[in-house]
Amino acid sequence: MSKYKTICLLLMVTLFLSGCWSKRELNELAIVSALGIDKVDDEFEVTVQIVVPGEISSKAPTSGRSPVITNYAKGKTIFEAIRKMTTLSTRKIYFAHTQVVILGEELAKEGISEALDLISRDHEFRNDFNVIIAHETTAKEVLNILTPIEKVPANKLINSLNTSEKAWGSTIAINIDELVSTLSSSETSPILSAIEIKGDATLGMGATNVDKVKTPVVLKYAGLAVFKKDKYIGLLTEEESKSVSFLSDKIKSTIEIIACPKGGTLATEITKSKTKIKGKFEKGTPKINVHIDVEQNVGEVECTINLTSQKSIDYVNKKTEELIKKQIEKSISTIQQTYRSDILGFGEELHRADPKKWKKIKNDWPTMFQDLAVNVEVHVKTKGLGTMQNSILNKKKKE
Amino acid sequence: MSISKVTNTSQSNSNNDLLYSSLSQNMKVIKHTLGNSNDIIIREISIGKAEKNTVTSEITIGKAEKHAMVMISIDGLSDKTTISDSVIDKLIQEVEEAQNPDVETIKQYVKETCLTVGDVNEISNFSTLYNSILNGDTVILLDGVSAGIVTSTKSAKDRAITDPSTESVIRGPRESFTETLRTNTALIRRKIKSPNLWIKSRVIGEVTKTDVAVMYLNGIANDKIVAEVLARLDRINIDGILEGGYIEDFIQDSKFTIFPTVYNSERPDVIAGELLDGKIAILVDGTPFVLIVPALFTSFLHSAEDYYQHWIISSLVRILRFFGISLALVAPSLYVAITTFHQEMLPTPMLISIASQREGVPFPAVVEALMMELAFEILREAGLRMPRTIGPAVSIVGTLVIGQAAVEAGIVSAVMVIIVALTAICSFLFPAYGLSNTIRLLRFPLMILAAMLGLFGVMFGMMMIIIHLCSIRTFGVPYLSPFGPLILKDQKDALVLFPRRALLTRPSLISQKNNVRGHKFFSVKKRN
């Protein structure tokens, strides 16, 4: 009995021997909200946006100091740069709450794979943050801009990304896991949302940027960036970005504007969209069928149209179908002809449809992609008219 | 049958304990033993032929020769009205008419016909005599007879039955036990009018001779447990029992667990409910709390009111209580663990908010937590012990100094105050106070484990606690049942409460004989 007790006691003592292993007090941490990676010459330049908790909290009276600070360091590897940063940082840099990683344009053009290794390998990084690229600027510049309303600029970046994905469709939030898995697939190339600076970047650094009614320097999403393998090759326009969102089944809600039969325009709100992409081989030639089911409401009527009749609704449906189809077909051909990068996962679809035949064309895929036949089919249903039936324009004309 | 008689006839068999037939000799021994204390009333009465007598207080009755008679009682313990109306008065009125001058006959007559008191017994030794008078009875001794007559004249002086002060309910009976054993047994009997409600008595305490009654429902309670309870009570060897807690300490299965394994309640309805489950009640004279064995962990989380309101409400309240209790146990340690080891677990805005409050706090989170918890415990203990009139002063100091001022001075963070307050409120959620103290104590080792190992430490501590809980037995019944071992049938009245009509069976590990509730048990009994 006493033997067991002694053993148990000794085992318990070992627990206490560990001391306060890996203990970190909250006020010893520098909480990183965003991480930026640039390439300067042959080195990586890492920028971290660190939250100053005292300035963020709603309770404490703000002393007027900046709510975030940025630290920079250069290194041959990102890891080295981060560790080097301790020489100028006051506290231990803590990455678990990183919300967004921004890749500079230079880096993106040279390839992003190397830069992503550390952040997807290190245990301190979570895997739920989004990755975006800086368009025509560096990540460092983007992280130096203060934003109004959101005291932490990283929050602004995430919020805009998510809201515009949900309500407009020109951005897609891609988190690190999705990005890494796309990069590691041999068929598909990634797309990332791109942020740009509107205004003079040097003015955006100070408090002057947030104490005006009209913010002088703003951060705006420019659209989707197309990659070929891991290299940034070009930016899609807003319309093309939306089409890509349709094709990747990421559209939650967006707006389409169609022409009315007697002139004027009518805006519809897409409320639901479901995209199915099917690949098949017809006599050895790969073919892609895209089927999109869309539900919409009439959002804004700026013309005379009798919305109470089924005929007009059919007209609206047909017009929207045509419009979406046209846009998507146009975007696909741009992607095929200009960028020649399979960002839509068509190759993967074909692989899934017929692995054997895929094997034969696999090596020719980059060239075959350019001439791939894509058949787009769109079905639109109008569900509601909002809180009004006909436009007030209708009445005016009668009088 | 009086309580004192049962036990003491067996105790005193030695020869010098027996009463003498000479009254004067008896009186000498009695006066010597009681040390001539001035609250002993010794009333001398003469019975028989009237003689010239100068002593006015002496009464002479009967027509035969004079017999001396002495009445002994203790002032304050006995009821003076009963003594004068039903004893002295009757002796004067009735014994006068007795024709036979024989001492034995007089004794017999006094015992059987004369006294108009309900409970009359004959005794033959000194120890019983002392017990009787110390219990408030009156003893009548006759010269020439080596026996005494005990008449029950216990004074009914006791506290009124009041509202329960520690277990209050909104809906439910408003009565609570008092310090008087008889009142308490009566309160229970009034709830359970069954001939099967049995009482076994013991007198415990070599000096105090405290009455202890064991109550149970014969046929429902497990006989083995009843025997075990009585055996454990008999083993107690102590000078005095001043409160039920003494007994609790003696009859516990394990001396080293800080979890309470004996339940106590001051509510007759709770005790009656437990008796109906087949548990055994131990009543101690002088204690307004009745002990219940075997006590399961779940009973400490059940309130009497659970059974009086709608079962869905009760179930939700019970879940809330279980949740609150876990919070009372782990809230500070979780805070320490998460803020010093697992910052990634918090949502970012919350982390920033907590971090901003911790800016400038000079202590590590664990020191802060221990400090605040300790401060609260001190306040709580002070609140209990201090005179009531100083109460507001302590609460002002407590709330203002510990709460507000400490935060404003930047010594502790506001979140910590919230955590401590939450823990404090949760620890008052317990319907039974006993478990609350245990949780209070366990909070501190958990905090230290959390400070050293983070959530791993908290988990380690919780596992140790649960393993310990699983190992506890209370009168042979697993403490954690019906969770460990898992008894599906008994889940109806554990974490949740099923409607009354679904509660068909008694807890299966406690009453193993008649598990079906309702009329079945009694009808079966009749047929036999």
mmCIF file of C-alpha atoms in Angstrom, chain B residues 67-240:
data_model
loop_
_atom_site.group_PDB
_atom_site.id
_atom_site.type_symbol
_atom_site.label_atom_id
_atom_site.label_comp_id
_atom_site.label_asym_id
_atom_site.label_seq_id
_atom_site.Cartn_x
_atom_site.Cartn_y
_atom_site.Cartn_z
ATOM 1 C CA HIS B 67 -45.118 6.678 55.704
ATOM 2 C CA ALA B 68 -42.513 9.058 54.396
ATOM 3 C CA MET B 69 -42.547 9.899 50.720
ATOM 4 C CA VAL B 70 -40.185 12.092 48.725
ATOM 5 C CA MET B 71 -40.697 13.751 45.379
ATOM 6 C CA ILE B 72 -37.571 14.751 43.459
ATOM 7 C CA SER B 73 -37.467 16.938 40.378
ATOM 8 C CA ILE B 74 -35.267 19.601 38.863
ATOM 9 C CA ASP B 75 -36.365 23.175 38.766
ATOM 10 C CA GLY B 76 -36.666 24.510 35.266
ATOM 11 C CA LEU B 77 -36.652 21.134 33.546
ATOM 12 C CA SER B 78 -39.930 19.934 34.956
ATOM 13 C CA ASP B 79 -43.324 21.420 34.479
ATOM 14 C CA LYS B 80 -44.450 22.911 37.772
ATOM 15 C CA THR B 81 -48.123 22.932 36.851
ATOM 16 C CA THR B 82 -48.097 19.261 36.046
ATOM 17 C CA ILE B 83 -46.334 18.505 39.307
ATOM 18 C CA SER B 84 -48.766 20.466 41.415
ATOM 19 C CA ASP B 85 -51.960 19.503 39.558
ATOM 20 C CA SER B 86 -51.355 15.957 38.554
ATOM 21 C CA VAL B 87 -48.940 14.718 41.179
ATOM 22 C CA ILE B 88 -49.141 16.529 44.504
ATOM 23 C CA ASP B 89 -52.839 17.289 44.218
ATOM 24 C CA LYS B 90 -53.686 13.721 43.343
ATOM 25 C CA LEU B 91 -51.505 12.334 46.075
ATOM 26 C CA ILE B 92 -53.335 14.460 48.621
ATOM 27 C CA GLN B 93 -56.785 13.756 47.229
ATOM 28 C CA GLU B 94 -56.555 10.113 46.408
ATOM 29 C CA VAL B 95 -54.043 8.487 48.656
ATOM 30 C CA GLU B 96 -56.014 9.689 51.669
ATOM 31 C CA GLU B 97 -58.765 7.362 50.647
ATOM 32 C CA ALA B 98 -56.518 4.356 50.459
ATOM 33 C CA GLN B 99 -57.454 1.923 53.169
ATOM 34 C CA ASN B 100 -54.499 -0.353 53.182
ATOM 35 C CA PRO B 101 -51.591 0.951 55.116
ATOM 36 C CA ASP B 102 -49.134 -1.427 53.542
ATOM 37 C CA VAL B 103 -46.227 0.358 51.834
ATOM 38 C CA GLU B 104 -46.206 -1.920 48.794
ATOM 39 C CA THR B 105 -49.906 -1.342 48.310
ATOM 40 C CA ILE B 106 -49.510 2.375 48.570
ATOM 41 C CA LYS B 107 -46.732 2.239 45.983
ATOM 42 C CA GLN B 108 -48.888 0.139 43.711
ATOM 43 C CA TYR B 109 -51.835 2.421 44.234
ATOM 44 C CA VAL B 110 -49.832 5.550 43.546
ATOM 45 C CA LYS B 111 -48.366 4.022 40.426
ATOM 46 C CA GLU B 112 -51.526 2.563 38.951
ATOM 47 C CA THR B 113 -54.447 4.694 40.025
ATOM 48 C CA CYS B 114 -53.459 7.840 41.733
ATOM 49 C CA LEU B 115 -51.304 9.795 39.284
ATOM 50 C CA THR B 116 -53.032 11.547 36.427
ATOM 51 C CA VAL B 117 -49.903 11.797 34.362
ATOM 52 C CA GLY B 118 -49.640 9.925 31.111
ATOM 53 C CA ASP B 119 -46.310 8.252 31.511
ATOM 54 C CA VAL B 120 -45.627 6.450 34.802
ATOM 55 C CA ASN B 121 -42.842 3.921 35.260
ATOM 56 C CA GLU B 122 -41.139 2.053 38.027
ATOM 57 C CA ILE B 123 -37.426 2.212 38.494
ATOM 58 C CA SER B 124 -35.097 0.345 40.685
ATOM 59 C CA ASN B 125 -31.675 1.909 40.405
ATOM 60 C CA PHE B 126 -29.928 5.189 40.896
ATOM 61 C CA SER B 127 -28.645 5.772 37.397
ATOM 62 C CA THR B 128 -32.137 5.564 35.947
ATOM 63 C CA LEU B 129 -33.285 7.889 38.650
ATOM 64 C CA TYR B 130 -30.678 10.468 37.730
ATOM 65 C CA ASN B 131 -31.470 10.144 34.061
ATOM 66 C CA SER B 132 -35.142 10.627 34.747
ATOM 67 C CA ILE B 133 -34.849 13.708 36.855
ATOM 68 C CA LEU B 134 -32.232 15.209 34.537
ATOM 69 C CA ASN B 135 -34.673 14.742 31.708
ATOM 70 C CA GLY B 136 -37.278 16.698 33.649
ATOM 71 C CA ASP B 137 -39.254 13.793 35.092
ATOM 72 C CA THR B 138 -40.328 13.615 38.716
ATOM 73 C CA VAL B 139 -39.332 10.634 40.817
ATOM 74 C CA ILE B 140 -41.375 9.548 43.844
ATOM 75 C CA LEU B 141 -39.573 7.486 46.443
ATOM 76 C CA LEU B 142 -41.332 5.728 49.321
ATOM 77 C CA ASP B 143 -39.699 4.733 52.548
ATOM 78 C CA GLY B 144 -39.439 0.977 52.809
ATOM 79 C CA VAL B 145 -39.605 0.290 49.105
ATOM 80 C CA SER B 146 -36.475 -0.246 47.039
ATOM 81 C CA ALA B 147 -38.069 1.190 43.941
ATOM 82 C CA GLY B 148 -39.112 4.559 42.659
ATOM 83 C CA ILE B 149 -41.941 5.808 40.537
ATOM 84 C CA VAL B 150 -41.124 8.034 37.566
ATOM 85 C CA THR B 151 -43.802 10.377 36.341
ATOM 86 C CA SER B 152 -43.277 12.265 33.182
ATOM 87 C CA THR B 153 -43.356 15.950 33.957
ATOM 88 C CA LYS B 154 -41.039 17.218 31.251
ATOM 89 C CA SER B 155 -41.437 20.874 30.672
ATOM 90 C CA ALA B 156 -42.640 21.850 27.210
ATOM 91 C CA LYS B 157 -40.448 24.937 27.241
ATOM 92 C CA ASP B 158 -38.962 25.150 23.772
ATOM 93 C CA ARG B 159 -38.588 27.512 20.903
ATOM 94 C CA ALA B 160 -41.546 28.037 18.654
ATOM 95 C CA ILE B 161 -41.504 26.411 15.243
ATOM 96 C CA THR B 162 -40.296 29.107 12.898
ATOM 97 C CA ASP B 163 -39.552 29.624 9.217
ATOM 98 C CA PRO B 164 -36.495 27.731 8.070
ATOM 99 C CA SER B 165 -33.680 30.240 7.958
ATOM 100 C CA THR B 166 -31.103 28.388 5.866
ATOM 101 C CA GLU B 167 -33.298 26.605 3.355
ATOM 102 C CA SER B 168 -35.943 29.010 2.297
ATOM 103 C CA VAL B 169 -38.422 28.253 -0.427
ATOM 104 C CA ILE B 170 -41.048 30.335 -2.135
ATOM 105 C CA ARG B 171 -43.580 27.616 -2.301
ATOM 106 C CA GLY B 172 -43.583 24.966 0.391
ATOM 107 C CA PRO B 173 -44.111 24.454 4.112
ATOM 108 C CA ARG B 174 -42.890 27.202 6.384
ATOM 109 C CA GLU B 175 -41.916 25.095 9.375
ATOM 110 C CA SER B 176 -38.491 24.073 10.541
ATOM 111 C CA PHE B 177 -37.097 21.872 13.249
ATOM 112 C CA THR B 178 -36.409 23.185 16.744
ATOM 113 C CA GLU B 179 -33.898 22.197 19.368
ATOM 114 C CA THR B 180 -36.317 19.793 21.041
ATOM 115 C CA LEU B 181 -36.098 16.203 19.908
ATOM 116 C CA ARG B 182 -39.739 15.424 20.681
ATOM 117 C CA THR B 183 -41.008 18.369 18.696
ATOM 118 C CA ASN B 184 -38.849 17.283 15.788
ATOM 119 C CA THR B 185 -40.053 13.689 15.801
ATOM 120 C CA ALA B 186 -43.602 15.003 16.019
ATOM 121 C CA LEU B 187 -43.015 17.274 13.034
ATOM 122 C CA ILE B 188 -41.940 14.281 10.983
ATOM 123 C CA ARG B 189 -44.724 12.065 12.257
ATOM 124 C CA ARG B 190 -47.204 14.701 11.288
ATOM 125 C CA LYS B 191 -45.941 14.395 7.717
ATOM 126 C CA ILE B 192 -45.829 10.613 7.645
ATOM 127 C CA LYS B 193 -48.789 9.114 9.463
ATOM 128 C CA SER B 194 -47.665 5.564 9.125
ATOM 129 C CA PRO B 195 -47.244 2.879 11.734
ATOM 130 C CA ASN B 196 -44.194 1.885 9.775
ATOM 131 C CA LEU B 197 -42.358 5.038 10.758
ATOM 132 C CA TRP B 198 -40.143 3.612 13.436
ATOM 133 C CA ILE B 199 -37.894 5.340 15.922
ATOM 134 C CA LYS B 200 -34.886 3.717 17.544
ATOM 135 C CA SER B 201 -33.375 5.639 20.421
ATOM 136 C CA ARG B 202 -29.890 5.942 21.740
ATOM 137 C CA VAL B 203 -28.346 8.044 24.450
ATOM 138 C CA ILE B 204 -24.921 9.217 23.383
ATOM 139 C CA GLY B 205 -22.338 11.140 25.364
ATOM 140 C CA GLU B 206 -20.908 9.857 28.591
ATOM 141 C CA VAL B 207 -21.507 13.171 30.316
ATOM 142 C CA THR B 208 -24.162 14.974 28.317
ATOM 143 C CA LYS B 209 -26.404 11.935 27.820
ATOM 144 C CA THR B 210 -27.864 13.397 24.672
ATOM 145 C CA ASP B 211 -30.904 11.737 23.231
ATOM 146 C CA VAL B 212 -30.483 10.592 19.675
ATOM 147 C CA ALA B 213 -33.333 9.129 17.671
ATOM 148 C CA VAL B 214 -32.995 7.147 14.466
ATOM 149 C CA MET B 215 -36.107 7.365 12.326
ATOM 150 C CA TYR B 216 -36.869 5.264 9.305
ATOM 151 C CA LEU B 217 -39.745 3.716 7.439
ATOM 152 C CA ASN B 218 -39.732 0.068 8.293
ATOM 153 C CA GLY B 219 -40.131 -1.993 5.172
ATOM 154 C CA ILE B 220 -38.816 0.743 2.918
ATOM 155 C CA ALA B 221 -35.443 1.511 4.447
ATOM 156 C CA ASN B 222 -32.724 -1.024 3.885
ATOM 157 C CA ASP B 223 -32.433 -3.089 7.060
ATOM 158 C CA LYS B 224 -28.706 -3.492 6.606
ATOM 159 C CA ILE B 225 -28.187 0.241 6.502
ATOM 160 C CA VAL B 226 -30.412 0.719 9.552
ATOM 161 C CA ALA B 227 -28.374 -1.863 11.438
ATOM 162 C CA GLU B 228 -25.161 -0.215 10.299
ATOM 163 C CA VAL B 229 -26.350 3.209 11.424
ATOM 164 C CA LEU B 230 -27.295 1.876 14.844
ATOM 165 C CA ALA B 231 -24.027 -0.004 15.121
ATOM 166 C CA ARG B 232 -22.033 3.100 14.257
ATOM 167 C CA LEU B 233 -24.007 5.152 16.765
ATOM 168 C CA ASP B 234 -23.322 2.544 19.438
ATOM 169 C CA ARG B 235 -19.624 2.726 18.746
ATOM 170 C CA ILE B 236 -19.490 6.438 19.538
ATOM 171 C CA ASN B 237 -17.573 7.067 22.720
ATOM 172 C CA ILE B 238 -17.454 10.716 23.609
ATOM 173 C CA ASP B 239 -18.074 13.041 26.523
ATOM 174 C CA GLY B 240 -20.707 15.101 24.937
#
